[in-house]
mmCIF file of C-alpha atoms in Angstrom:
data_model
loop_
_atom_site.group_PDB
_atom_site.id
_atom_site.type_symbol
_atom_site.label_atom_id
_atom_site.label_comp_id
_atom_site.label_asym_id
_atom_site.label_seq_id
_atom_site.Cartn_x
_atom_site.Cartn_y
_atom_site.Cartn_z
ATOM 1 C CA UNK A 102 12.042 -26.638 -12.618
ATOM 2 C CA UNK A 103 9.897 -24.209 -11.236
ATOM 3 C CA UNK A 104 11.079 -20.629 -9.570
ATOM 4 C CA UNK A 105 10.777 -19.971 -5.650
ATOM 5 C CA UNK A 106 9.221 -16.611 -5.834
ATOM 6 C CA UNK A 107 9.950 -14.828 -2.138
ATOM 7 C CA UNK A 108 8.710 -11.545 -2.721
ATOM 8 C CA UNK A 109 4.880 -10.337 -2.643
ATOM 9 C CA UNK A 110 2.686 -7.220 -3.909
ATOM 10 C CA UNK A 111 -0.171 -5.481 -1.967
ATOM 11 C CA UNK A 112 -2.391 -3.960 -3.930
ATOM 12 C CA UNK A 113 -6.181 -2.126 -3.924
ATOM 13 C CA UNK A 114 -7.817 0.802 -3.908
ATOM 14 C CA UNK A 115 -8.151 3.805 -1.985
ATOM 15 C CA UNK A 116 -11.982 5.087 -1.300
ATOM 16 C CA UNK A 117 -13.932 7.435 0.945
ATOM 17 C CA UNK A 118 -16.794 6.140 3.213
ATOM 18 C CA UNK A 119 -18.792 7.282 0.842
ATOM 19 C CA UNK A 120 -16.400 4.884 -2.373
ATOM 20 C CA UNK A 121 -15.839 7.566 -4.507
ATOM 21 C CA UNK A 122 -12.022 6.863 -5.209
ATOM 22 C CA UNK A 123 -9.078 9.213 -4.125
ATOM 23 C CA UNK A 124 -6.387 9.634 -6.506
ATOM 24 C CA UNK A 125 -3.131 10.382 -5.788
ATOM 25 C CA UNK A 126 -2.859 9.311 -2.335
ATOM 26 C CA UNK A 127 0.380 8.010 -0.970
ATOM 27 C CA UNK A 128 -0.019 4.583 0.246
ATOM 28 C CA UNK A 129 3.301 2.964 2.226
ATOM 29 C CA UNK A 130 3.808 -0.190 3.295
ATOM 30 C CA UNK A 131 6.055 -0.882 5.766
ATOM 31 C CA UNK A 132 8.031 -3.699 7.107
ATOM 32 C CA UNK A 133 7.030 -4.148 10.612
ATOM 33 C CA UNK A 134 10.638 -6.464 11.100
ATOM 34 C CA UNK A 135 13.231 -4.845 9.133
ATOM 35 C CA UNK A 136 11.367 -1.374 9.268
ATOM 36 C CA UNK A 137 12.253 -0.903 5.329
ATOM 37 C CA UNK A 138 9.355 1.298 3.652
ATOM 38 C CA UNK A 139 8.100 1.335 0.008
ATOM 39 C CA UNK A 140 5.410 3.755 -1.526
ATOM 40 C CA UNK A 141 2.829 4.227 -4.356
ATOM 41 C CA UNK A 142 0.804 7.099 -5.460
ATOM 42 C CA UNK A 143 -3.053 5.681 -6.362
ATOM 43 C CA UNK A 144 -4.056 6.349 -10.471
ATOM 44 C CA UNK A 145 -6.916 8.392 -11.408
ATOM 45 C CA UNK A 146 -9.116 5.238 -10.597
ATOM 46 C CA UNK A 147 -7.896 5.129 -6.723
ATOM 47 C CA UNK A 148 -5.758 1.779 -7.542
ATOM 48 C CA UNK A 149 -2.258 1.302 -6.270
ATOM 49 C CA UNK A 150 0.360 -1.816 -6.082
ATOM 50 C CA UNK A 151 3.326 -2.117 -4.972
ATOM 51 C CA UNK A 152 5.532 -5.034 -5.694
ATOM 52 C CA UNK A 153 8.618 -6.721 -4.776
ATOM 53 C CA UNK A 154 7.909 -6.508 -1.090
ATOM 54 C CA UNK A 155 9.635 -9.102 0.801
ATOM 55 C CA UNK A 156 7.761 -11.653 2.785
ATOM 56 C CA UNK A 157 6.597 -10.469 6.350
ATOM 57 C CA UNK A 158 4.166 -8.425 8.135
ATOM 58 C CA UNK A 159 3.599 -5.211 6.945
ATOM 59 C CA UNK A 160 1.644 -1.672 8.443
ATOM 60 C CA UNK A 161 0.253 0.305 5.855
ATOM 61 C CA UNK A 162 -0.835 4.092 5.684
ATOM 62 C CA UNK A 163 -2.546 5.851 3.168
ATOM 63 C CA UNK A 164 -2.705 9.630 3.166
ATOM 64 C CA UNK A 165 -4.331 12.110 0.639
ATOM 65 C CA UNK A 166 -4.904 15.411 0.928
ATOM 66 C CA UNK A 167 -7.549 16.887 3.424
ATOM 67 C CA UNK A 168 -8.240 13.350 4.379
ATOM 68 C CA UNK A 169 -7.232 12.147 8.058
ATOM 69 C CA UNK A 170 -4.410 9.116 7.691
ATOM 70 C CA UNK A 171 -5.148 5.712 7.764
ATOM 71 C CA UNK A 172 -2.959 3.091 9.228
ATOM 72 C CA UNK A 173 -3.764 -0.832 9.627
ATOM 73 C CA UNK A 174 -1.159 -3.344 10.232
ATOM 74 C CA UNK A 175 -1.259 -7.177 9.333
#
């Protein structure tokens, strides 16, 4: 018997335009339905995940420092 898995993970990394990596920037993904956020802070290498999310669209913003936010949804 195999598991029904209804949860997913986003994950990547945070770069400048120019790819050098920003660590520890807040990235949030949000629930565009049920409006329920959950965060990460990127590693010294940029990379963040975040897990358990349930299924659905989600907008995400990063933000770091000196560095203008970024928000994308779907």
């Amino acid at each position: 018997m195999r598991a029904q898995v209804t949860t997913a993970t986003i994950l990547g990394t945070v770069s400048d335009r120019t790819g050098a990596v920003i660590p520890e920037a807040k990235v949030t993904a949000t629930n565009v339905n049920a409006g329920f956020p959950q965060s990460a802070i990127t590693d010294e290498s940029g990379k963040y995940s975040i897990q358990f999310l349930p299924a659905g669209a989600y907008r995400l913003e990063v933000t770091a420092g000196n560095f203008k936010k970024f928000e994308q949804t779907g």
